[in-house]
Amino acid sequence: MTRNARRRTPRADLVVVANRLPVDRVVEDDGSTSWRTSPGGLVSALEPVMRANHGAWIGWPGDTGDQPEPFDDEGLTLVPVAMSDREYAEFYEGFSNATLWPLYHDLIAKPEFHREWWDAYEVVNRRFAETAAKVAADGAIVWVQDYQLQLVPAMLRELRPDLRIGFYLHIPFPPTELFGQLPWRRQVLEGLLGADLVGFQLPGAAQNFVRLVRQRVGHKTHRDSVYLPDGRVVVAKAFPISIDFSGFEELARSVEVVERAEEIRRDLGEPRRIFLGVDRLDYTKGIYARLRAFGELISDGHFTVEDAVFVQVATPSRERVSQYKIIRDDIDRLVGRINGDLGRIGRPAISYLHSSFPREEMAALYKAADIMVVTPFRDGMNLVAKEYAACRYGEDGALVLSEFAGAAEELRQAYLVNPYDINGMKAKMLEAYHADPKELARRMRAMRRCISENDVSHWASAFLDELTANRPRHDKQVKPARTG
Ligand code: ADQ
C-alpha cells in the first residue's frame, strides 16, 4: 500500500470528518510506526465516491502520540488529528461515551454530566473543524460523522461559509424529554444547525431534532426543514444505513467460508440448532438478557445442550468506562453460571468469545448459525442483523430482532421481540427454533430483498445527492463513484 507523507496540506473537494481514521497507527517492536487498515462499513461505503472525488478523510489515528502529517493512501488523503491522554479521557471516554452515548440510548445507563468533559468536547471539536477548514477546497462538500463531532458543523461554517456541510448521526437521537436533561442542549443543537443537511437513521429521530430546535432554539420549522433567521434552510431527514450486501453474500459463497462454517458446526458437536450473538460488548446490546433467556429455555426443558448451543461473540470496547466494566463482569458471571449449571463435559451451553474476527470468519459464523439473536435495548440501526441476512443466500436461518433496533423498521419479517420481556423473548426464540423451512424462507427472502435494494452505496449516494441538491450552479457537485 502506498502511503506517502505530504509536505503541504492538500485541498479536497469532498471531505469526511469522523472520530476515527480508517487506519490505525501501530508502533512496531523496533520503535518505528506504521499504519494498519481498520476496515469498517463506513470506509467501504465511502471509498469509491471518495476516490472519484480526490477525497480527504480527517480523523483521530487511534493513539495519543504526536500529530502525523497528512498522507496519501492509494489516492485518498488521510489527515490525522491528534488527541492528548487527557483529551482522550475527557472528550472520548467522558463526554462522548459516558454522557452522550447513554443519554442518546434511552438512559439505559445513567449519563454523567461534568463541566470539564464539556470543555474538552468543545476543544477537540474545534480542532477537527479547524483541520477541515484547512483541508476543504473552495465550495467543497464536507460530511461530518456522528455524536463525537456535533459541534463541528457550526464551527466549520463560521470559518468557511462557502462550504456545503452535511452531518450524519449513527446512533439514535433521543426524545425531547430526555435530550432536555443535557446542560449544553442548546449548544449541541446550534452545533448541528451549522450543517445544511442533518441525517439520522430513522424518521422519528429527525422529527425529535426538528421539534427540539423549535422548542429550545426557537427557530421556525416546517416538516423536515428549519428556517434560520439569516435565510439559510437546514433539512433533517432519515437515511437508514446499510451494508455491502453483495460483498457479504459473495464472501459467504466462497469455498473457504463454506468449509469454515462446516468446521465450526463440527467443532460445536453438530447440534440441531446453533444460536449466535455478535456485538460490541456494550450495555445497550442486551447480551445479558438474551443469554439468560437461552439458559432458561434449557433449564425449563425445551431443549438440551445436545440440541442447541449459543455462540456469543462480544468484542470488548471502551474498557476504561465504568459501566462497561460492570456489564463485562456481569456477563462473565452469568456465562460461568449457565455453563456450570447446564453444560456437560465438552459441551458448554454457551461458547463465549471476546475475539475480534476478520470478515471471512464473521461470514462463516453467520453461515454456520441457524438463529441469529440481535436484542439491543436501543440501537441506531444494527448492521449485524443485515450482515446475517446477506450471508443466508440459501434463504434459511432465522433472525430474532429487537423492536428497538433501527433495523426493525425495515426488517419486519424478523422474529421481533421486546428485549425487556424475557418470557416474550424465550417464546420467539423457541418459535424460531421450531420454525419450518418454508416459513423461514418466506421471511428471509423478504428481508434479503429489502437489504439488497437498499445497500450501503445507496445510503451514501442518497445522502450526498440530497446534500448537493438545489445548490447554486457554480458550486461543486459530487462526481458519481467509478464503477468496475
Ligand atoms: P455499533 O454499535 O458498533 O455501530 P453495529 O451496527 O452492529 O453496531 O456494527 C458493528 C459492526 O462491527 C458490524 O459490522 C460487525 O460485523 C462488526 N463486528 C462486531 N463484532 C465483531 C468482531 N468480534 N469481529 C469483527 N467485527 C465485528 C454504530 C451504531 C449502530 C449502527 C452503526 C452504523 O451503534 O446502531 O448500525 O454504528 O451506523
PDB file of N, CA, C and O in Angstrom, residues 211-256:
ATOM      1  N   ARG A 211     -38.322  19.091  16.330  1.00  0.00           N
ATOM      2  CA  ARG A 211     -39.160  19.562  17.440  1.00  0.00           C
ATOM      3  C   ARG A 211     -38.299  20.277  18.492  1.00  0.00           C
ATOM      4  O   ARG A 211     -38.650  21.334  19.005  1.00  0.00           O
ATOM      5  N   LEU A 212     -37.132  19.688  18.797  1.00  0.00           N
ATOM      6  CA  LEU A 212     -36.243  20.296  19.789  1.00  0.00           C
ATOM      7  C   LEU A 212     -35.742  21.659  19.339  1.00  0.00           C
ATOM      8  O   LEU A 212     -35.636  22.590  20.143  1.00  0.00           O
ATOM      9  N   VAL A 213     -35.429  21.774  18.057  1.00  0.00           N
ATOM     10  CA  VAL A 213     -34.937  23.049  17.540  1.00  0.00           C
ATOM     11  C   VAL A 213     -36.020  24.122  17.704  1.00  0.00           C
ATOM     12  O   VAL A 213     -35.740  25.255  18.101  1.00  0.00           O
ATOM     13  N   ARG A 214     -37.260  23.733  17.440  1.00  0.00           N
ATOM     14  CA  ARG A 214     -38.373  24.681  17.572  1.00  0.00           C
ATOM     15  C   ARG A 214     -38.529  25.088  19.048  1.00  0.00           C
ATOM     16  O   ARG A 214     -38.598  26.255  19.375  1.00  0.00           O
ATOM     17  N   GLN A 215     -38.490  24.062  19.942  1.00  0.00           N
ATOM     18  CA  GLN A 215     -38.729  24.327  21.367  1.00  0.00           C
ATOM     19  C   GLN A 215     -37.579  25.070  22.032  1.00  0.00           C
ATOM     20  O   GLN A 215     -37.786  25.979  22.814  1.00  0.00           O
ATOM     21  N   ARG A 216     -36.380  24.592  21.789  1.00  0.00           N
ATOM     22  CA  ARG A 216     -35.236  25.064  22.573  1.00  0.00           C
ATOM     23  C   ARG A 216     -34.471  26.209  21.936  1.00  0.00           C
ATOM     24  O   ARG A 216     -33.815  26.968  22.607  1.00  0.00           O
ATOM     25  N   VAL A 217     -34.481  26.270  20.584  1.00  0.00           N
ATOM     26  CA  VAL A 217     -33.731  27.346  19.931  1.00  0.00           C
ATOM     27  C   VAL A 217     -34.697  28.404  19.389  1.00  0.00           C
ATOM     28  O   VAL A 217     -34.326  29.555  19.184  1.00  0.00           O
ATOM     29  N   GLY A 218     -35.941  28.011  19.169  1.00  0.00           N
ATOM     30  CA  GLY A 218     -36.966  28.975  18.769  1.00  0.00           C
ATOM     31  C   GLY A 218     -37.017  29.274  17.280  1.00  0.00           C
ATOM     32  O   GLY A 218     -37.663  30.238  16.868  1.00  0.00           O
ATOM     33  N   HIS A 219     -36.379  28.449  16.450  1.00  0.00           N
ATOM     34  CA  HIS A 219     -36.449  28.696  15.004  1.00  0.00           C
ATOM     35  C   HIS A 219     -37.773  28.201  14.432  1.00  0.00           C
ATOM     36  O   HIS A 219     -38.386  27.277  14.969  1.00  0.00           O
ATOM     37  N   LYS A 220     -38.151  28.810  13.303  1.00  0.00           N
ATOM     38  CA  LYS A 220     -39.355  28.374  12.605  1.00  0.00           C
ATOM     39  C   LYS A 220     -39.049  27.047  11.908  1.00  0.00           C
ATOM     40  O   LYS A 220     -37.960  26.886  11.321  1.00  0.00           O
ATOM     41  N   THR A 221     -39.996  26.121  11.963  1.00  0.00           N
ATOM     42  CA  THR A 221     -39.781  24.831  11.282  1.00  0.00           C
ATOM     43  C   THR A 221     -41.039  24.455  10.513  1.00  0.00           C
ATOM     44  O   THR A 221     -42.146  24.883  10.857  1.00  0.00           O
ATOM     45  N   HIS A 222     -40.841  23.682   9.463  1.00  0.00           N
ATOM     46  CA  HIS A 222     -41.995  23.108   8.763  1.00  0.00           C
ATOM     47  C   HIS A 222     -41.577  21.741   8.241  1.00  0.00           C
ATOM     48  O   HIS A 222     -40.613  21.632   7.484  1.00  0.00           O
ATOM     49  N   ARG A 223     -42.286  20.685   8.672  1.00  0.00           N
ATOM     50  CA  ARG A 223     -41.929  19.308   8.310  1.00  0.00           C
ATOM     51  C   ARG A 223     -40.456  19.037   8.588  1.00  0.00           C
ATOM     52  O   ARG A 223     -40.030  19.127   9.717  1.00  0.00           O
ATOM     53  N   ASP A 224     -39.654  18.746   7.495  1.00  0.00           N
ATOM     54  CA  ASP A 224     -38.258  18.382   7.750  1.00  0.00           C
ATOM     55  C   ASP A 224     -37.304  19.570   7.609  1.00  0.00           C
ATOM     56  O   ASP A 224     -36.100  19.394   7.542  1.00  0.00           O
ATOM     57  N   SER A 225     -37.840  20.788   7.581  1.00  0.00           N
ATOM     58  CA  SER A 225     -36.979  21.953   7.352  1.00  0.00           C
ATOM     59  C   SER A 225     -36.971  22.908   8.534  1.00  0.00           C
ATOM     60  O   SER A 225     -37.988  23.117   9.198  1.00  0.00           O
ATOM     61  N   VAL A 226     -35.793  23.484   8.776  1.00  0.00           N
ATOM     62  CA  VAL A 226     -35.636  24.505   9.816  1.00  0.00           C
ATOM     63  C   VAL A 226     -35.230  25.795   9.108  1.00  0.00           C
ATOM     64  O   VAL A 226     -34.302  25.785   8.292  1.00  0.00           O
ATOM     65  N   TYR A 227     -35.940  26.894   9.421  1.00  0.00           N
ATOM     66  CA  TYR A 227     -35.675  28.173   8.748  1.00  0.00           C
ATOM     67  C   TYR A 227     -34.893  29.087   9.693  1.00  0.00           C
ATOM     68  O   TYR A 227     -35.412  29.492  10.736  1.00  0.00           O
ATOM     69  N   LEU A 228     -33.648  29.382   9.345  1.00  0.00           N
ATOM     70  CA  LEU A 228     -32.810  30.204  10.216  1.00  0.00           C
ATOM     71  C   LEU A 228     -33.024  31.684   9.888  1.00  0.00           C
ATOM     72  O   LEU A 228     -33.395  32.034   8.761  1.00  0.00           O
ATOM     73  N   PRO A 229     -32.780  32.569  10.873  1.00  0.00           N
ATOM     74  CA  PRO A 229     -33.033  33.999  10.662  1.00  0.00           C
ATOM     75  C   PRO A 229     -32.216  34.577   9.489  1.00  0.00           C
ATOM     76  O   PRO A 229     -32.662  35.512   8.837  1.00  0.00           O
ATOM     77  N   ASP A 230     -31.036  33.992   9.186  1.00  0.00           N
ATOM     78  CA  ASP A 230     -30.223  34.542   8.088  1.00  0.00           C
ATOM     79  C   ASP A 230     -30.676  34.026   6.722  1.00  0.00           C
ATOM     80  O   ASP A 230     -30.011  34.271   5.708  1.00  0.00           O
ATOM     81  N   GLY A 231     -31.792  33.280   6.673  1.00  0.00           N
ATOM     82  CA  GLY A 231     -32.332  32.827   5.392  1.00  0.00           C
ATOM     83  C   GLY A 231     -31.879  31.420   5.012  1.00  0.00           C
ATOM     84  O   GLY A 231     -32.397  30.837   4.056  1.00  0.00           O
ATOM     85  N   ARG A 232     -30.921  30.869   5.751  1.00  0.00           N
ATOM     86  CA  ARG A 232     -30.465  29.516   5.451  1.00  0.00           C
ATOM     87  C   ARG A 232     -31.536  28.504   5.867  1.00  0.00           C
ATOM     88  O   ARG A 232     -32.247  28.724   6.848  1.00  0.00           O
ATOM     89  N   VAL A 233     -31.635  27.394   5.111  1.00  0.00           N
ATOM     90  CA  VAL A 233     -32.590  26.342   5.470  1.00  0.00           C
ATOM     91  C   VAL A 233     -31.802  25.065   5.785  1.00  0.00           C
ATOM     92  O   VAL A 233     -30.935  24.671   5.014  1.00  0.00           O
ATOM     93  N   VAL A 234     -32.081  24.473   6.923  1.00  0.00           N
ATOM     94  CA  VAL A 234     -31.429  23.215   7.303  1.00  0.00           C
ATOM     95  C   VAL A 234     -32.460  22.098   7.167  1.00  0.00           C
ATOM     96  O   VAL A 234     -33.575  22.220   7.689  1.00  0.00           O
ATOM     97  N   VAL A 235     -32.087  21.031   6.461  1.00  0.00           N
ATOM     98  CA  VAL A 235     -33.014  19.913   6.284  1.00  0.00           C
ATOM     99  C   VAL A 235     -32.595  18.757   7.197  1.00  0.00           C
ATOM    100  O   VAL A 235     -31.409  18.435   7.295  1.00  0.00           O
ATOM    101  N   ALA A 236     -33.572  18.136   7.889  1.00  0.00           N
ATOM    102  CA  ALA A 236     -33.315  16.976   8.760  1.00  0.00           C
ATOM    103  C   ALA A 236     -34.097  15.791   8.210  1.00  0.00           C
ATOM    104  O   ALA A 236     -35.323  15.860   8.092  1.00  0.00           O
ATOM    105  N   LYS A 237     -33.398  14.705   7.869  1.00  0.00           N
ATOM    106  CA  LYS A 237     -34.064  13.578   7.204  1.00  0.00           C
ATOM    107  C   LYS A 237     -33.450  12.256   7.606  1.00  0.00           C
ATOM    108  O   LYS A 237     -32.300  12.223   8.039  1.00  0.00           O
ATOM    109  N   ALA A 238     -34.201  11.169   7.390  1.00  0.00           N
ATOM    110  CA  ALA A 238     -33.677   9.837   7.699  1.00  0.00           C
ATOM    111  C   ALA A 238     -33.002   9.223   6.478  1.00  0.00           C
ATOM    112  O   ALA A 238     -33.523   9.309   5.355  1.00  0.00           O
ATOM    113  N   PHE A 239     -31.832   8.620   6.716  1.00  0.00           N
ATOM    114  CA  PHE A 239     -31.108   7.843   5.707  1.00  0.00           C
ATOM    115  C   PHE A 239     -30.638   6.563   6.410  1.00  0.00           C
ATOM    116  O   PHE A 239     -29.539   6.547   6.976  1.00  0.00           O
ATOM    117  N   PRO A 240     -31.468   5.509   6.445  1.00  0.00           N
ATOM    118  CA  PRO A 240     -31.086   4.297   7.190  1.00  0.00           C
ATOM    119  C   PRO A 240     -29.821   3.678   6.597  1.00  0.00           C
ATOM    120  O   PRO A 240     -29.771   3.400   5.400  1.00  0.00           O
ATOM    121  N   ILE A 241     -28.818   3.486   7.433  1.00  0.00           N
ATOM    122  CA  ILE A 241     -27.530   2.974   6.935  1.00  0.00           C
ATOM    123  C   ILE A 241     -27.657   1.480   6.617  1.00  0.00           C
ATOM    124  O   ILE A 241     -28.568   0.805   7.104  1.00  0.00           O
ATOM    125  N   SER A 242     -26.757   0.994   5.770  1.00  0.00           N
ATOM    126  CA  SER A 242     -26.832  -0.412   5.380  1.00  0.00           C
ATOM    127  C   SER A 242     -25.434  -1.006   5.225  1.00  0.00           C
ATOM    128  O   SER A 242     -24.459  -0.437   5.726  1.00  0.00           O
ATOM    129  N   ILE A 243     -25.355  -2.127   4.538  1.00  0.00           N
ATOM    130  CA  ILE A 243     -24.106  -2.885   4.416  1.00  0.00           C
ATOM    131  C   ILE A 243     -23.799  -3.120   2.936  1.00  0.00           C
ATOM    132  O   ILE A 243     -24.644  -2.897   2.070  1.00  0.00           O
ATOM    133  N   ASP A 244     -22.584  -3.616   2.688  1.00  0.00           N
ATOM    134  CA  ASP A 244     -22.210  -4.035   1.344  1.00  0.00           C
ATOM    135  C   ASP A 244     -22.814  -5.434   1.136  1.00  0.00           C
ATOM    136  O   ASP A 244     -22.155  -6.446   1.360  1.00  0.00           O
ATOM    137  N   PHE A 245     -24.082  -5.442   0.720  1.00  0.00           N
ATOM    138  CA  PHE A 245     -24.846  -6.703   0.667  1.00  0.00           C
ATOM    139  C   PHE A 245     -24.171  -7.719  -0.260  1.00  0.00           C
ATOM    140  O   PHE A 245     -23.920  -8.859   0.125  1.00  0.00           O
ATOM    141  N   SER A 246     -23.846  -7.303  -1.492  1.00  0.00           N
ATOM    142  CA  SER A 246     -23.301  -8.299  -2.432  1.00  0.00           C
ATOM    143  C   SER A 246     -21.909  -8.729  -2.006  1.00  0.00           C
ATOM    144  O   SER A 246     -21.541  -9.887  -2.187  1.00  0.00           O
ATOM    145  N   GLY A 247     -21.139  -7.824  -1.385  1.00  0.00           N
ATOM    146  CA  GLY A 247     -19.811  -8.198  -0.882  1.00  0.00           C
ATOM    147  C   GLY A 247     -19.912  -9.294   0.167  1.00  0.00           C
ATOM    148  O   GLY A 247     -19.166 -10.282   0.146  1.00  0.00           O
ATOM    149  N   PHE A 248     -20.862  -9.147   1.094  1.00  0.00           N
ATOM    150  CA  PHE A 248     -21.040 -10.164   2.146  1.00  0.00           C
ATOM    151  C   PHE A 248     -21.522 -11.483   1.557  1.00  0.00           C
ATOM    152  O   PHE A 248     -21.049 -12.557   1.917  1.00  0.00           O
ATOM    153  N   GLU A 249     -22.485 -11.373   0.637  1.00  0.00           N
ATOM    154  CA  GLU A 249     -23.015 -12.605   0.057  1.00  0.00           C
ATOM    155  C   GLU A 249     -21.912 -13.370  -0.694  1.00  0.00           C
ATOM    156  O   GLU A 249     -21.779 -14.579  -0.555  1.00  0.00           O
ATOM    157  N   GLU A 250     -21.115 -12.611  -1.461  1.00  0.00           N
ATOM    158  CA  GLU A 250     -20.031 -13.225  -2.228  1.00  0.00           C
ATOM    159  C   GLU A 250     -19.058 -13.955  -1.301  1.00  0.00           C
ATOM    160  O   GLU A 250     -18.644 -15.078  -1.551  1.00  0.00           O
ATOM    161  N   LEU A 251     -18.734 -13.275  -0.201  1.00  0.00           N
ATOM    162  CA  LEU A 251     -17.823 -13.869   0.784  1.00  0.00           C
ATOM    163  C   LEU A 251     -18.424 -15.166   1.332  1.00  0.00           C
ATOM    164  O   LEU A 251     -17.743 -16.196   1.442  1.00  0.00           O
ATOM    165  N   ALA A 252     -19.712 -15.116   1.669  1.00  0.00           N
ATOM    166  CA  ALA A 252     -20.359 -16.280   2.271  1.00  0.00           C
ATOM    167  C   ALA A 252     -20.472 -17.445   1.289  1.00  0.00           C
ATOM    168  O   ALA A 252     -20.604 -18.596   1.689  1.00  0.00           O
ATOM    169  N   ARG A 253     -20.421 -17.138  -0.017  1.00  0.00           N
ATOM    170  CA  ARG A 253     -20.499 -18.205  -1.032  1.00  0.00           C
ATOM    171  C   ARG A 253     -19.131 -18.819  -1.319  1.00  0.00           C
ATOM    172  O   ARG A 253     -19.049 -19.844  -1.988  1.00  0.00           O
ATOM    173  N   SER A 254     -18.050 -18.188  -0.852  1.00  0.00           N
ATOM    174  CA  SER A 254     -16.721 -18.682  -1.203  1.00  0.00           C
ATOM    175  C   SER A 254     -16.473 -20.048  -0.560  1.00  0.00           C
ATOM    176  O   SER A 254     -17.004 -20.358   0.519  1.00  0.00           O
ATOM    177  N   VAL A 255     -15.675 -20.862  -1.237  1.00  0.00           N
ATOM    178  CA  VAL A 255     -15.398 -22.231  -0.764  1.00  0.00           C
ATOM    179  C   VAL A 255     -14.808 -22.190   0.644  1.00  0.00           C
ATOM    180  O   VAL A 255     -15.198 -22.971   1.512  1.00  0.00           O
ATOM    181  N   GLU A 256     -13.878 -21.265   0.868  1.00  0.00           N
ATOM    182  CA  GLU A 256     -13.202 -21.194   2.175  1.00  0.00           C
ATOM    183  C   GLU A 256     -14.221 -20.958   3.288  1.00  0.00           C
ATOM    184  O   GLU A 256     -14.166 -21.592   4.341  1.00  0.00           O
TER     185      GLU A 256
END
